[in-house]
Amino acid sequence: MSKFKINRRTLMAAIGMTAITACAPETVIKASAYKRFGSVEKLDDELDDIIDSNLQLEELTSGFSWSEGPAWDTKRQQLYFSDVPENTSYIWSEEKGLEILSKPSGLATGDGTNGLLMGKDGNLLTANHGKRALTSLNLDTREDTILADQFEGKKFNSPNDLIESKEGVIFFTDPPYGLKEQDDSPLKELPYNGVYRLSSDGALSVIDTGLTRPNGIVLSPDEKTLYVAQSDAEAQILKSYSIDGETITDNGIFYDATPLAGDDAPGLPDGMCVAETGHIFATGPGGVLILSPTGKLLGRILAEKATANCAFGNDGKMLYLTSSDRLGRIALKVKGLGTY
């Protein structure tokens, strides 16, 4: 059997996910009642300029099977995120608490959306596991438009995460997590798990076909570097690629998180976000790794459970993270990329 053939239950155990019986997520929680959890681990003095190491995370809501893909909507002052196995996407706001955005968020049965991103046009871009596609959701009409669902005539596996450049170029990853038997699924049409580039005119090209489990993906502040995380327990790496127009060059491993793995550090490299300073907030063993622009580990936000993704919100100095069955947040001293 291939070492990458694992079912959902095995995957959950490998990345520290807790099997959770489906239940109704918590609704409105007043700010004064937010529970605190986790801690900040300082490994370098540079961390003091990024986050107060005495802080803990706030738990905003919980009760999910596997929360993913947070995206902040500045216009509406609310956060969107996914519960992938439950085929549901949610809205969370300070004013109203938790609301359902879409159910089903994918097809009628199966997984729903995974990574989410506010697009330059004001629509919510989704990496949709269930639809095996990139889609654009109009938040006013709730009309969901497919942007891309195949490459060279073959269906994607299950798009996982995405990022959009200032010029409207979308970069995204396509691992097989949404397929029941993953790489051995009879539904898998592509022979690899790819990283792709979708231009604003609809032209699609593949960047990398060599990653076993491509996952989180982000751009540097100057958009000259692309970072991609690999969720492989045996090779927990972040790669970087140089961007020069349509030419993309593989720079190899940017950071290897494998030595951090252990029973006391649940999670694998997954979603990421980048601050205006170039610091990278990358989910991985233990929670969220905070890396310098040169790839030095400065510290970790320890979330106690496997953490899938993170995104900046509010004025850009609040980090939201989806951690296993819950949604949390923590204040920062740096500002995230985006329009706030």
CSV table of C-alpha atoms in Angstrom, one decimal:
chain,number,residue,atom,x,y,z
A,1,MET,CA,0.0,0.0,0.0
A,2,SER,CA,1.3,3.5,-0.8
A,3,LYS,CA,2.5,5.4,2.2
A,4,PHE,CA,0.1,8.2,1.2
A,5,LYS,CA,-3.0,6.1,1.1
A,6,ILE,CA,-5.0,7.0,4.2
A,7,ASN,CA,-8.7,7.4,4.9
A,8,ARG,CA,-10.3,10.4,6.7
A,9,ARG,CA,-10.1,8.7,10.1
A,10,THR,CA,-6.4,7.9,9.7
A,11,LEU,CA,-5.8,11.4,8.5
A,12,MET,CA,-7.5,12.9,11.4
A,13,ALA,CA,-5.4,10.9,13.8
A,14,ALA,CA,-2.2,11.8,11.9
A,15,ILE,CA,-2.8,15.5,12.2
A,16,GLY,CA,-4.2,15.5,15.7
A,17,MET,CA,-7.8,16.0,14.8
A,18,THR,CA,-10.4,14.8,17.3
A,19,ALA,CA,-13.3,12.8,16.0
A,20,ILE,CA,-16.3,14.9,17.0
A,21,THR,CA,-19.9,13.8,17.0
A,22,ALA,CA,-21.9,16.2,14.9
A,23,CYS,CA,-23.6,18.8,17.1
A,24,ALA,CA,-25.0,22.3,16.8
A,25,PRO,CA,-22.1,24.8,16.9
A,26,GLU,CA,-22.4,27.5,19.6
A,27,THR,CA,-24.1,30.6,18.6
A,28,VAL,CA,-23.7,34.1,19.9
A,29,ILE,CA,-21.1,34.5,22.7
A,30,LYS,CA,-20.6,37.9,24.3
A,31,ALA,CA,-17.1,39.2,24.2
A,32,SER,CA,-16.8,39.2,28.0
A,33,ALA,CA,-17.6,35.5,28.1
A,34,TYR,CA,-15.0,34.3,25.6
A,35,LYS,CA,-13.0,31.4,26.9
A,36,ARG,CA,-9.2,31.6,26.7
A,37,PHE,CA,-7.0,28.7,25.4
A,38,GLY,CA,-3.5,28.1,24.2
A,39,SER,CA,-0.4,30.2,24.6
A,40,VAL,CA,2.4,31.9,22.7
A,41,GLU,CA,5.8,30.3,22.6
A,42,LYS,CA,8.7,32.8,22.2
A,43,LEU,CA,11.8,31.4,20.5
A,44,ASP,CA,13.5,34.6,19.3
A,45,ASP,CA,13.5,38.2,20.6
A,46,GLU,CA,12.2,39.4,17.2
A,47,LEU,CA,8.8,37.9,18.2
A,48,ASP,CA,8.3,40.8,20.6
A,49,ASP,CA,7.7,43.1,17.6
A,50,ILE,CA,5.0,40.8,16.3
A,51,ILE,CA,2.9,39.5,19.2
A,52,ASP,CA,2.7,39.8,23.0
A,53,SER,CA,3.9,36.4,24.2
A,54,ASN,CA,1.8,36.7,27.3
A,55,LEU,CA,-1.5,36.5,25.4
A,56,GLN,CA,-3.8,33.6,25.0
A,57,LEU,CA,-6.3,32.8,22.2
A,58,GLU,CA,-10.0,33.7,22.5
A,59,GLU,CA,-12.4,30.9,21.6
A,60,LEU,CA,-15.2,32.5,19.6
A,61,THR,CA,-17.3,29.5,18.8
A,62,SER,CA,-16.9,25.7,18.6
A,63,GLY,CA,-18.6,22.4,17.9
A,64,PHE,CA,-17.4,21.8,14.3
A,65,SER,CA,-16.1,18.6,12.7
A,66,TRP,CA,-13.2,20.3,11.0
A,67,SER,CA,-13.1,24.1,10.7
A,68,GLU,CA,-11.2,25.6,7.7
A,69,GLY,CA,-10.5,28.5,5.4
A,70,PRO,CA,-11.2,31.7,7.3
A,71,ALA,CA,-11.6,34.9,5.2
A,72,TRP,CA,-12.3,38.4,6.6
A,73,ASP,CA,-14.9,40.6,4.9
A,74,THR,CA,-13.9,44.3,5.6
A,75,LYS,CA,-17.1,45.7,4.0
A,76,ARG,CA,-19.4,43.7,6.2
A,77,GLN,CA,-17.1,43.4,9.2
A,78,GLN,CA,-17.5,39.6,9.4
A,79,LEU,CA,-15.6,36.4,9.0
A,80,TYR,CA,-16.4,33.4,6.7
A,81,PHE,CA,-15.1,29.9,7.3
A,82,SER,CA,-15.9,26.3,6.4
A,83,ASP,CA,-16.8,23.1,8.2
A,84,VAL,CA,-15.5,20.8,5.4
A,85,PRO,CA,-17.0,17.4,6.4
A,86,GLU,CA,-20.3,18.9,7.4
A,87,ASN,CA,-20.7,20.6,3.9
A,88,THR,CA,-21.4,24.0,5.5
A,89,SER,CA,-19.9,27.4,5.4
A,90,TYR,CA,-20.4,30.0,8.2
A,91,ILE,CA,-20.4,33.7,8.9
A,92,TRP,CA,-19.2,34.9,12.3
A,93,SER,CA,-19.4,38.5,13.5
A,94,GLU,CA,-19.0,40.2,16.8
A,95,GLU,CA,-22.5,41.6,16.5
A,96,LYS,CA,-24.5,38.5,15.5
A,97,GLY,CA,-22.3,35.6,16.4
A,98,LEU,CA,-22.6,32.5,14.2
A,99,GLU,CA,-24.8,32.2,11.1
A,100,ILE,CA,-24.9,29.8,8.2
A,101,LEU,CA,-23.7,31.1,4.9
A,102,SER,CA,-24.3,28.1,2.7
A,103,LYS,CA,-25.5,24.5,3.4
A,104,PRO,CA,-24.6,22.6,1.3
A,105,SER,CA,-21.5,24.6,0.5
A,106,GLY,CA,-20.4,22.0,-2.0
A,107,LEU,CA,-22.6,19.5,-3.8
A,108,ALA,CA,-25.7,18.0,-2.2
A,109,THR,CA,-23.7,15.3,-0.5
A,110,GLY,CA,-20.0,14.9,0.5
A,111,ASP,CA,-17.6,17.6,1.5
A,112,GLY,CA,-18.1,21.3,1.2
A,113,THR,CA,-15.9,24.3,0.7
A,114,ASN,CA,-12.3,24.4,2.2
A,115,GLY,CA,-10.2,27.5,1.7
A,116,LEU,CA,-12.0,30.8,1.3
A,117,LEU,CA,-10.7,34.2,0.2
A,118,MET,CA,-12.3,37.6,-0.4
A,119,GLY,CA,-11.8,38.3,-4.1
A,120,LYS,CA,-10.7,41.6,-5.6
A,121,ASP,CA,-14.2,41.9,-7.1
A,122,GLY,CA,-16.0,41.6,-3.7
A,123,ASN,CA,-17.1,38.0,-4.2
A,124,LEU,CA,-16.0,35.2,-2.0
A,125,LEU,CA,-13.6,32.9,-3.8
A,126,THR,CA,-13.7,29.2,-2.7
A,127,ALA,CA,-11.6,26.1,-3.0
A,128,ASN,CA,-14.5,23.8,-3.2
A,129,HIS,CA,-13.8,20.2,-2.2
A,130,GLY,CA,-17.3,19.0,-3.0
A,131,LYS,CA,-17.6,20.6,-6.4
A,132,ARG,CA,-13.9,19.8,-7.2
A,133,ALA,CA,-13.6,23.4,-8.5
A,134,LEU,CA,-12.6,27.0,-7.8
A,135,THR,CA,-15.8,29.0,-7.5
A,136,SER,CA,-16.8,32.6,-7.0
A,137,LEU,CA,-19.8,33.2,-4.6
A,138,ASN,CA,-21.8,36.4,-4.9
A,139,LEU,CA,-22.5,37.3,-1.3
A,140,ASP,CA,-25.6,39.3,-2.2
A,141,THR,CA,-27.3,36.8,-4.5
A,142,ARG,CA,-25.6,33.6,-3.2
A,143,GLU,CA,-25.0,32.6,-6.9
A,144,ASP,CA,-21.9,30.4,-7.1
A,145,THR,CA,-20.0,30.5,-10.3
A,146,ILE,CA,-17.4,27.9,-11.3
A,147,LEU,CA,-14.1,29.6,-12.3
A,148,ALA,CA,-12.2,26.4,-13.1
A,149,ASP,CA,-12.9,22.7,-12.5
A,150,GLN,CA,-10.4,20.9,-14.8
A,151,PHE,CA,-7.0,21.0,-16.3
A,152,GLU,CA,-6.3,19.7,-19.8
A,153,GLY,CA,-9.7,18.0,-19.9
A,154,LYS,CA,-9.3,16.2,-16.5
A,155,LYS,CA,-11.2,17.0,-13.3
A,156,PHE,CA,-9.4,18.5,-10.4
A,157,ASN,CA,-8.9,16.3,-7.3
A,158,SER,CA,-10.3,18.6,-4.7
A,159,PRO,CA,-9.0,22.3,-4.6
A,160,ASN,CA,-7.9,23.1,-1.1
A,161,ASP,CA,-6.6,26.6,-0.7
A,162,LEU,CA,-6.0,29.7,-2.8
A,163,ILE,CA,-4.6,33.2,-3.0
A,164,GLU,CA,-5.2,36.1,-5.5
A,165,SER,CA,-2.6,38.6,-6.7
A,166,LYS,CA,-3.3,42.4,-7.1
A,167,GLU,CA,-3.7,41.7,-10.9
A,168,GLY,CA,-6.3,39.0,-10.3
A,169,VAL,CA,-4.1,36.0,-10.8
A,170,ILE,CA,-5.3,33.1,-8.6
A,171,PHE,CA,-2.8,30.5,-7.3
A,172,PHE,CA,-4.3,27.4,-5.8
A,173,THR,CA,-3.5,23.9,-4.6
A,174,ASP,CA,-5.2,20.6,-5.5
A,175,PRO,CA,-4.6,17.6,-3.2
A,176,PRO,CA,-6.8,14.5,-3.1
A,177,TYR,CA,-8.3,15.0,0.4
A,178,GLY,CA,-11.8,15.4,-1.0
A,179,LEU,CA,-11.7,12.0,-2.6
A,180,LYS,CA,-12.7,9.1,-0.4
A,181,GLU,CA,-9.8,6.9,-1.3
A,182,GLN,CA,-7.5,9.9,-2.1
A,183,ASP,CA,-4.7,8.9,-4.6
A,184,ASP,CA,-6.3,5.5,-5.1
A,185,SER,CA,-9.8,6.9,-5.8
A,186,PRO,CA,-11.4,5.8,-9.1
A,187,LEU,CA,-12.6,9.3,-9.4
A,188,LYS,CA,-9.1,10.8,-9.5
A,189,GLU,CA,-8.4,11.8,-13.1
A,190,LEU,CA,-5.1,13.7,-12.7
A,191,PRO,CA,-2.0,11.6,-12.1
A,192,TYR,CA,-0.6,14.1,-9.6
A,193,ASN,CA,-1.5,16.6,-6.9
A,194,GLY,CA,-0.8,20.0,-8.3
A,195,VAL,CA,-0.2,23.7,-7.7
A,196,TYR,CA,-1.8,25.9,-10.3
A,197,ARG,CA,-1.9,29.4,-11.7
A,198,LEU,CA,-5.2,30.8,-13.1
A,199,SER,CA,-4.8,34.1,-14.9
A,200,SER,CA,-7.4,36.8,-15.0
A,201,ASP,CA,-8.2,35.9,-18.6
A,202,GLY,CA,-8.9,32.3,-17.6
A,203,ALA,CA,-5.6,30.7,-18.8
A,204,LEU,CA,-4.6,27.8,-16.5
A,205,SER,CA,-1.1,26.4,-16.0
A,206,VAL,CA,0.4,24.0,-13.6
A,207,ILE,CA,3.3,25.2,-11.4
A,208,ASP,CA,4.3,22.0,-9.5
A,209,THR,CA,3.3,18.4,-9.8
A,210,GLY,CA,5.8,17.0,-7.4
A,211,LEU,CA,4.3,17.7,-4.0
A,212,THR,CA,2.6,14.8,-2.3
A,213,ARG,CA,0.0,16.9,-0.4
A,214,PRO,CA,0.1,20.6,-1.6
A,215,ASN,CA,-2.1,22.6,0.8
A,216,GLY,CA,-1.8,26.2,2.0
A,217,ILE,CA,-0.7,28.9,-0.4
A,218,VAL,CA,0.2,32.6,0.0
A,219,LEU,CA,2.1,35.4,-1.7
A,220,SER,CA,4.9,37.7,-0.3
A,221,PRO,CA,4.0,41.4,0.1
A,222,ASP,CA,5.8,42.3,-3.1
A,223,GLU,CA,4.2,39.3,-4.8
A,224,LYS,CA,7.5,38.1,-6.1
A,225,THR,CA,7.5,35.0,-4.0
A,226,LEU,CA,4.9,32.2,-3.7
A,227,TYR,CA,4.8,30.0,-0.7
A,228,VAL,CA,3.2,26.5,-0.6
A,229,ALA,CA,2.8,24.2,2.3
A,230,GLN,CA,2.9,20.4,2.1
A,231,SER,CA,0.7,18.4,4.6
A,232,ASP,CA,2.7,15.2,4.5
A,233,ALA,CA,3.6,13.8,7.9
A,234,GLU,CA,6.9,12.5,6.6
A,235,ALA,CA,7.9,15.7,4.8
A,236,GLN,CA,6.3,18.7,6.6
A,237,ILE,CA,7.7,21.5,4.5
A,238,LEU,CA,7.0,24.9,3.1
A,239,LYS,CA,8.4,25.6,-0.4
A,240,SER,CA,9.0,28.9,-2.1
A,241,TYR,CA,8.8,29.9,-5.8
A,242,SER,CA,10.1,33.1,-7.5
A,243,ILE,CA,7.6,34.9,-9.7
A,244,ASP,CA,8.6,37.0,-12.7
A,245,GLY,CA,5.5,37.6,-14.7
A,246,GLU,CA,4.3,34.2,-15.9
A,247,THR,CA,7.7,32.6,-15.2
A,248,ILE,CA,7.7,30.8,-11.9
A,249,THR,CA,10.9,29.2,-10.6
A,250,ASP,CA,11.0,26.6,-7.9
A,251,ASN,CA,13.4,27.7,-5.1
A,252,GLY,CA,13.0,24.4,-3.1
A,253,ILE,CA,12.4,24.1,0.7
A,254,PHE,CA,11.8,27.4,2.5
A,255,TYR,CA,11.2,25.8,5.9
A,256,ASP,CA,11.1,22.2,7.2
A,257,ALA,CA,8.7,21.8,10.1
A,258,THR,CA,9.2,18.1,10.4
A,259,PRO,CA,11.5,18.3,13.5
A,260,LEU,CA,8.7,20.1,15.4
A,261,ALA,CA,6.3,17.1,15.0
A,262,GLY,CA,5.4,15.1,18.1
A,263,ASP,CA,2.5,14.0,20.3
A,264,ASP,CA,2.6,17.3,22.0
A,265,ALA,CA,2.5,19.3,18.7
A,266,PRO,CA,-0.6,18.2,16.8
A,267,GLY,CA,-1.1,19.3,13.2
A,268,LEU,CA,0.7,19.5,9.8
A,269,PRO,CA,1.6,22.4,7.6
A,270,ASP,CA,-1.7,23.7,6.2
A,271,GLY,CA,-3.0,27.2,5.6
A,272,MET,CA,-0.9,30.4,5.9
A,273,CYS,CA,-1.2,34.2,5.8
A,274,VAL,CA,1.5,36.9,5.5
A,275,ALA,CA,1.9,40.2,7.3
A,276,GLU,CA,2.9,43.5,5.6
A,277,THR,CA,6.3,43.0,7.2
A,278,GLY,CA,6.8,39.8,5.3
A,279,HIS,CA,6.5,37.6,8.3
A,280,ILE,CA,4.6,34.3,7.6
A,281,PHE,CA,2.0,32.9,9.9
A,282,ALA,CA,1.9,29.2,8.9
A,283,THR,CA,-0.1,26.5,10.5
A,284,GLY,CA,1.9,23.4,11.5
A,285,PRO,CA,2.9,21.3,14.4
A,286,GLY,CA,1.6,22.8,17.6
A,287,GLY,CA,-0.6,25.5,16.0
A,288,VAL,CA,0.7,28.5,14.0
A,289,LEU,CA,4.4,29.0,13.3
A,290,ILE,CA,5.6,32.5,13.0
A,291,LEU,CA,8.5,32.7,10.5
A,292,SER,CA,10.7,35.6,9.5
A,293,PRO,CA,10.9,36.6,5.8
A,294,THR,CA,14.1,34.6,5.7
A,295,GLY,CA,12.5,31.4,7.1
A,296,LYS,CA,13.6,31.7,10.7
A,297,LEU,CA,11.2,30.3,13.3
A,298,LEU,CA,10.5,33.1,15.8
A,299,GLY,CA,7.8,31.5,17.8
A,300,ARG,CA,4.5,29.6,17.8
A,301,ILE,CA,1.0,30.2,18.7
A,302,LEU,CA,0.2,27.0,20.5
A,303,ALA,CA,-3.5,26.1,19.9
A,304,GLU,CA,-3.6,22.7,21.7
A,305,LYS,CA,-5.3,21.1,18.7
A,306,ALA,CA,-4.4,20.7,15.0
A,307,THR,CA,-4.9,24.0,13.3
A,308,ALA,CA,-6.0,24.1,9.7
A,309,ASN,CA,-5.8,27.8,8.6
A,310,CYS,CA,-5.5,31.4,9.6
A,311,ALA,CA,-6.4,34.9,8.3
A,312,PHE,CA,-6.1,38.5,9.3
A,313,GLY,CA,-9.2,40.5,10.2
A,314,ASN,CA,-10.6,43.6,11.9
A,315,ASP,CA,-8.0,46.4,11.3
A,316,GLY,CA,-5.5,43.8,10.1
A,317,LYS,CA,-4.0,43.2,13.5
A,318,MET,CA,-6.2,40.4,14.6
A,319,LEU,CA,-5.3,36.8,13.6
A,320,TYR,CA,-8.3,34.4,13.2
A,321,LEU,CA,-7.6,30.7,13.1
A,322,THR,CA,-9.6,27.6,12.5
A,323,SER,CA,-8.4,25.0,14.9
A,324,SER,CA,-10.0,21.5,14.7
A,325,ASP,CA,-13.5,22.0,16.2
A,326,ARG,CA,-13.3,25.7,17.0
A,327,LEU,CA,-12.7,29.2,15.7
A,328,GLY,CA,-10.3,31.4,17.7
A,329,ARG,CA,-8.4,34.7,17.5
A,330,ILE,CA,-5.5,36.5,18.9
A,331,ALA,CA,-4.2,40.1,18.7
A,332,LEU,CA,-1.0,41.0,16.8
A,333,LYS,CA,1.4,44.0,16.7
A,334,VAL,CA,1.9,43.7,12.9
A,335,LYS,CA,-0.7,44.2,10.2
A,336,GLY,CA,-1.7,41.6,7.8
A,337,LEU,CA,-1.8,42.0,4.0
A,338,GLY,CA,-5.2,43.1,2.7
A,339,THR,CA,-7.5,46.1,2.5
A,340,TYR,CA,-8.7,47.3,6.0
